[in-house]
Amino acid sequence: DTGVSQDPRHKITKRGQNVTFRCDPISEHNRLYWYRQTLGQGPEFLTYFQNEAQLEKSRLLSDRFSAERPKGSFSTLEIQRTEQGDSAMYLCASSPSIGITYEQYFGPGTRLTVT
Amino acid sequence: AQTVTQSQPEMSVQEAETVTLSCTYDTSESDYYLFWYKQPPSRQMILVIRQEAYKQQNATENRFSVNFQKAAKSFSLKISDSQLGDAAMYFCAYRAGNNRKLIWGLGTSLAVNP
């Protein structure tokens, strides 16, 4: 049973550069979520997909952020023109389409450091 | 807006003892779910226990149990027979019944002393 995987695990970039993260959900899960977690804080919701459709976006997701989930499989989160305030752990989670609680299973996260 | 509050930034417990982590939430929804997640150092978030708001019975998972007080909007986590492996950040999270996103507290860092 392969869980949610994220790549890369760590990314160091210079301010102003673009970065892209990838998330591979559990294969039978059709829902996929992105969260951001800064040091000492709980995760904050960024966006959510059901299959390939992006159904909800947080106001935290500025114009510099874009997420896609082509073909309803893996997802990518791109940050353009990174800023130091973007430094955080980016968490991906997936959940099944059955089961009333739609339990979310998390990946290990991608830690972004913007210098 | 829904909010989740964890008022204990840090807690500690002796191995084999019991500890209770507090969580309160605010919502006007009647249908919702509450969760406790554990995040060990440098490891991924895992679900510890869940509670459906419509269920009066408190959820239990082995050494982990909750005290769900719906009227008080309180959802505390009790860890019995604490083990060294329980040391982690613990997050309380809320999800409205008609929504998918989780709303999180700031977390409680639990240390387990041998």
mmCIF file of N, CA and C in Angstrom, chain A residues 4 9 31 33 35 37 40-45 48 50 56 91 100-109, chain B residues 33 35 37 39 42-47 50 52 54 89 91 95 97 99-107:
data_model
loop_
_atom_site.group_PDB
_atom_site.id
_atom_site.type_symbol
_atom_site.label_atom_id
_atom_site.label_comp_id
_atom_site.label_asym_id
_atom_site.label_seq_id
_atom_site.Cartn_x
_atom_site.Cartn_y
_atom_site.Cartn_z
ATOM 1 N N VAL A 4 0.401 8.605 0.284
ATOM 2 C CA VAL A 4 0.549 9.846 -0.467
ATOM 3 C C VAL A 4 2.039 10.185 -0.533
ATOM 4 N N ARG A 9 11.128 16.555 -1.336
ATOM 5 C CA ARG A 9 10.890 16.667 0.094
ATOM 6 C C ARG A 9 11.396 18.013 0.625
ATOM 7 N N ARG A 31 -10.196 12.646 -4.219
ATOM 8 C CA ARG A 31 -10.100 13.995 -3.656
ATOM 9 C C ARG A 31 -8.662 14.274 -3.233
ATOM 10 N N TYR A 33 -6.018 17.478 -1.645
ATOM 11 C CA TYR A 33 -5.978 18.752 -0.926
ATOM 12 C C TYR A 33 -4.540 19.238 -0.807
ATOM 13 N N TYR A 35 -2.331 21.954 1.644
ATOM 14 C CA TYR A 35 -2.290 22.795 2.832
ATOM 15 C C TYR A 35 -0.892 23.388 2.945
ATOM 16 N N GLN A 37 1.830 24.845 5.949
ATOM 17 C CA GLN A 37 2.089 24.861 7.371
ATOM 18 C C GLN A 37 3.372 25.632 7.640
ATOM 19 N N GLY A 40 5.465 26.472 13.733
ATOM 20 C CA GLY A 40 4.711 26.795 14.938
ATOM 21 C C GLY A 40 3.232 26.997 14.716
ATOM 22 N N GLN A 41 2.765 26.728 13.523
ATOM 23 C CA GLN A 41 1.356 26.910 13.199
ATOM 24 C C GLN A 41 0.726 25.595 12.778
ATOM 25 N N GLY A 42 -0.602 25.567 12.810
ATOM 26 C CA GLY A 42 -1.301 24.453 12.220
ATOM 27 C C GLY A 42 -1.399 24.633 10.714
ATOM 28 N N PRO A 43 -1.694 23.584 10.005
ATOM 29 C CA PRO A 43 -1.844 23.712 8.551
ATOM 30 C C PRO A 43 -2.978 24.656 8.186
ATOM 31 N N GLU A 44 -2.829 25.309 7.040
ATOM 32 C CA GLU A 44 -3.885 26.177 6.502
ATOM 33 C C GLU A 44 -4.287 25.645 5.134
ATOM 34 N N PHE A 45 -5.569 25.584 4.915
ATOM 35 C CA PHE A 45 -6.094 25.062 3.655
ATOM 36 C C PHE A 45 -5.734 25.996 2.511
ATOM 37 N N TYR A 48 -8.482 22.481 -3.084
ATOM 38 C CA TYR A 48 -9.049 21.133 -3.041
ATOM 39 C C TYR A 48 -9.524 20.738 -4.433
ATOM 40 N N GLN A 50 -11.570 17.635 -6.707
ATOM 41 C CA GLN A 50 -12.295 16.380 -6.836
ATOM 42 C C GLN A 50 -12.092 15.930 -8.271
ATOM 43 N N GLU A 56 -12.366 24.337 -4.737
ATOM 44 C CA GLU A 56 -12.289 25.417 -3.756
ATOM 45 C C GLU A 56 -10.854 25.912 -3.657
ATOM 46 N N LEU A 91 1.827 20.695 2.429
ATOM 47 C CA LEU A 91 1.295 19.361 2.665
ATOM 48 C C LEU A 91 0.234 19.015 1.638
ATOM 49 N N ILE A 100 -18.245 8.417 5.157
ATOM 50 C CA ILE A 100 -18.849 9.691 5.499
ATOM 51 C C ILE A 100 -17.853 10.706 6.018
ATOM 52 N N THR A 101 -16.807 10.244 6.648
ATOM 53 C CA THR A 101 -15.875 11.212 7.216
ATOM 54 C C THR A 101 -14.838 11.677 6.211
ATOM 55 N N TYR A 102 -14.738 10.977 5.052
ATOM 56 C CA TYR A 102 -13.761 11.359 4.031
ATOM 57 C C TYR A 102 -12.411 11.624 4.678
ATOM 58 N N GLU A 103 -11.921 10.661 5.431
ATOM 59 C CA GLU A 103 -10.664 10.836 6.141
ATOM 60 C C GLU A 103 -9.542 11.216 5.194
ATOM 61 N N GLN A 104 -8.759 12.212 5.570
ATOM 62 C CA GLN A 104 -7.668 12.696 4.739
ATOM 63 C C GLN A 104 -6.355 12.048 5.169
ATOM 64 N N TYR A 105 -5.637 11.529 4.181
ATOM 65 C CA TYR A 105 -4.351 10.890 4.394
ATOM 66 C C TYR A 105 -3.275 11.837 3.860
ATOM 67 N N PHE A 106 -2.286 12.097 4.689
ATOM 68 C CA PHE A 106 -1.297 13.111 4.357
ATOM 69 C C PHE A 106 0.001 12.518 3.838
ATOM 70 N N GLY A 107 0.641 13.284 2.954
ATOM 71 C CA GLY A 107 1.980 12.970 2.512
ATOM 72 C C GLY A 107 3.004 13.551 3.474
ATOM 73 N N PRO A 108 4.288 13.327 3.206
ATOM 74 C CA PRO A 108 5.347 13.797 4.094
ATOM 75 C C PRO A 108 5.616 15.287 4.004
ATOM 76 N N GLY A 109 5.080 15.925 2.973
ATOM 77 C CA GLY A 109 5.266 17.359 2.827
ATOM 78 C C GLY A 109 6.496 17.718 2.020
ATOM 79 N N TYR B 33 -17.441 17.311 11.835
ATOM 80 C CA TYR B 33 -16.576 16.245 12.300
ATOM 81 C C TYR B 33 -15.358 16.865 12.978
ATOM 82 N N PHE B 35 -11.370 15.976 14.596
ATOM 83 C CA PHE B 35 -10.266 15.046 14.449
ATOM 84 C C PHE B 35 -9.104 15.464 15.351
ATOM 85 N N TYR B 37 -5.023 14.855 15.029
ATOM 86 C CA TYR B 37 -3.931 14.354 14.210
ATOM 87 C C TYR B 37 -2.642 14.452 15.009
ATOM 88 N N GLN B 39 1.593 14.633 14.581
ATOM 89 C CA GLN B 39 2.691 14.909 13.651
ATOM 90 C C GLN B 39 4.009 14.718 14.395
ATOM 91 N N SER B 42 9.563 15.602 12.037
ATOM 92 C CA SER B 42 10.032 15.288 10.683
ATOM 93 C C SER B 42 9.290 14.112 10.053
ATOM 94 N N ARG B 43 8.100 13.861 10.515
ATOM 95 C CA ARG B 43 7.310 12.782 9.928
ATOM 96 C C ARG B 43 5.927 13.293 9.573
ATOM 97 N N GLN B 44 5.204 12.505 8.836
ATOM 98 C CA GLN B 44 3.963 13.027 8.303
ATOM 99 C C GLN B 44 2.813 12.949 9.285
ATOM 100 N N MET B 45 1.796 13.722 8.987
ATOM 101 C CA MET B 45 0.599 13.849 9.798
ATOM 102 C C MET B 45 -0.196 12.548 9.711
ATOM 103 N N ILE B 46 -0.587 12.016 10.844
ATOM 104 C CA ILE B 46 -1.414 10.819 10.848
ATOM 105 C C ILE B 46 -2.636 11.032 11.738
ATOM 106 N N LEU B 47 -3.732 10.437 11.334
ATOM 107 C CA LEU B 47 -4.970 10.574 12.091
ATOM 108 C C LEU B 47 -4.924 9.695 13.334
ATOM 109 N N ARG B 50 -11.219 10.232 15.392
ATOM 110 C CA ARG B 50 -12.228 11.122 14.818
ATOM 111 C C ARG B 50 -13.518 11.022 15.620
ATOM 112 N N GLU B 52 -17.738 12.100 15.096
ATOM 113 C CA GLU B 52 -18.836 12.706 14.359
ATOM 114 C C GLU B 52 -19.706 13.474 15.341
ATOM 115 N N TYR B 54 -22.773 14.133 15.395
ATOM 116 C CA TYR B 54 -24.101 13.583 15.662
ATOM 117 C C TYR B 54 -24.062 12.398 16.621
ATOM 118 N N MET B 89 3.731 16.590 17.877
ATOM 119 C CA MET B 89 2.753 17.679 17.852
ATOM 120 C C MET B 89 1.386 17.050 17.634
ATOM 121 N N PHE B 91 -2.536 17.978 16.709
ATOM 122 C CA PHE B 91 -3.398 19.009 16.155
ATOM 123 C C PHE B 91 -4.857 18.576 16.237
ATOM 124 N N ARG B 95 -14.018 19.799 10.563
ATOM 125 C CA ARG B 95 -14.510 19.832 9.183
ATOM 126 C C ARG B 95 -16.029 19.933 9.220
ATOM 127 N N GLY B 97 -19.767 19.464 7.840
ATOM 128 C CA GLY B 97 -20.305 18.310 7.140
ATOM 129 C C GLY B 97 -20.421 18.488 5.645
ATOM 130 N N ASN B 99 -18.510 20.374 3.790
ATOM 131 C CA ASN B 99 -17.270 20.907 3.249
ATOM 132 C C ASN B 99 -16.210 19.817 3.286
ATOM 133 N N ARG B 100 -15.104 20.078 2.680
ATOM 134 C CA ARG B 100 -14.040 19.083 2.640
ATOM 135 C C ARG B 100 -12.785 19.554 3.359
ATOM 136 N N LYS B 101 -12.597 20.867 3.486
ATOM 137 C CA LYS B 101 -11.340 21.340 4.042
ATOM 138 C C LYS B 101 -11.340 21.202 5.561
ATOM 139 N N LEU B 102 -10.160 20.966 6.087
ATOM 140 C CA LEU B 102 -9.962 20.901 7.524
ATOM 141 C C LEU B 102 -9.515 22.264 8.034
ATOM 142 N N ILE B 103 -10.047 22.632 9.179
ATOM 143 C CA ILE B 103 -9.613 23.845 9.876
ATOM 144 C C ILE B 103 -8.892 23.387 11.131
ATOM 145 N N TRP B 104 -7.686 23.930 11.341
ATOM 146 C CA TRP B 104 -6.777 23.385 12.328
ATOM 147 C C TRP B 104 -6.518 24.345 13.481
ATOM 148 N N GLY B 105 -6.220 23.747 14.637
ATOM 149 C CA GLY B 105 -5.672 24.525 15.741
ATOM 150 C C GLY B 105 -4.172 24.704 15.558
ATOM 151 N N LEU B 106 -3.559 25.421 16.502
ATOM 152 C CA LEU B 106 -2.129 25.696 16.413
ATOM 153 C C LEU B 106 -1.269 24.525 16.853
ATOM 154 N N GLY B 107 -1.872 23.564 17.517
ATOM 155 C CA GLY B 107 -1.122 22.388 17.927
ATOM 156 C C GLY B 107 -0.655 22.441 19.368
#
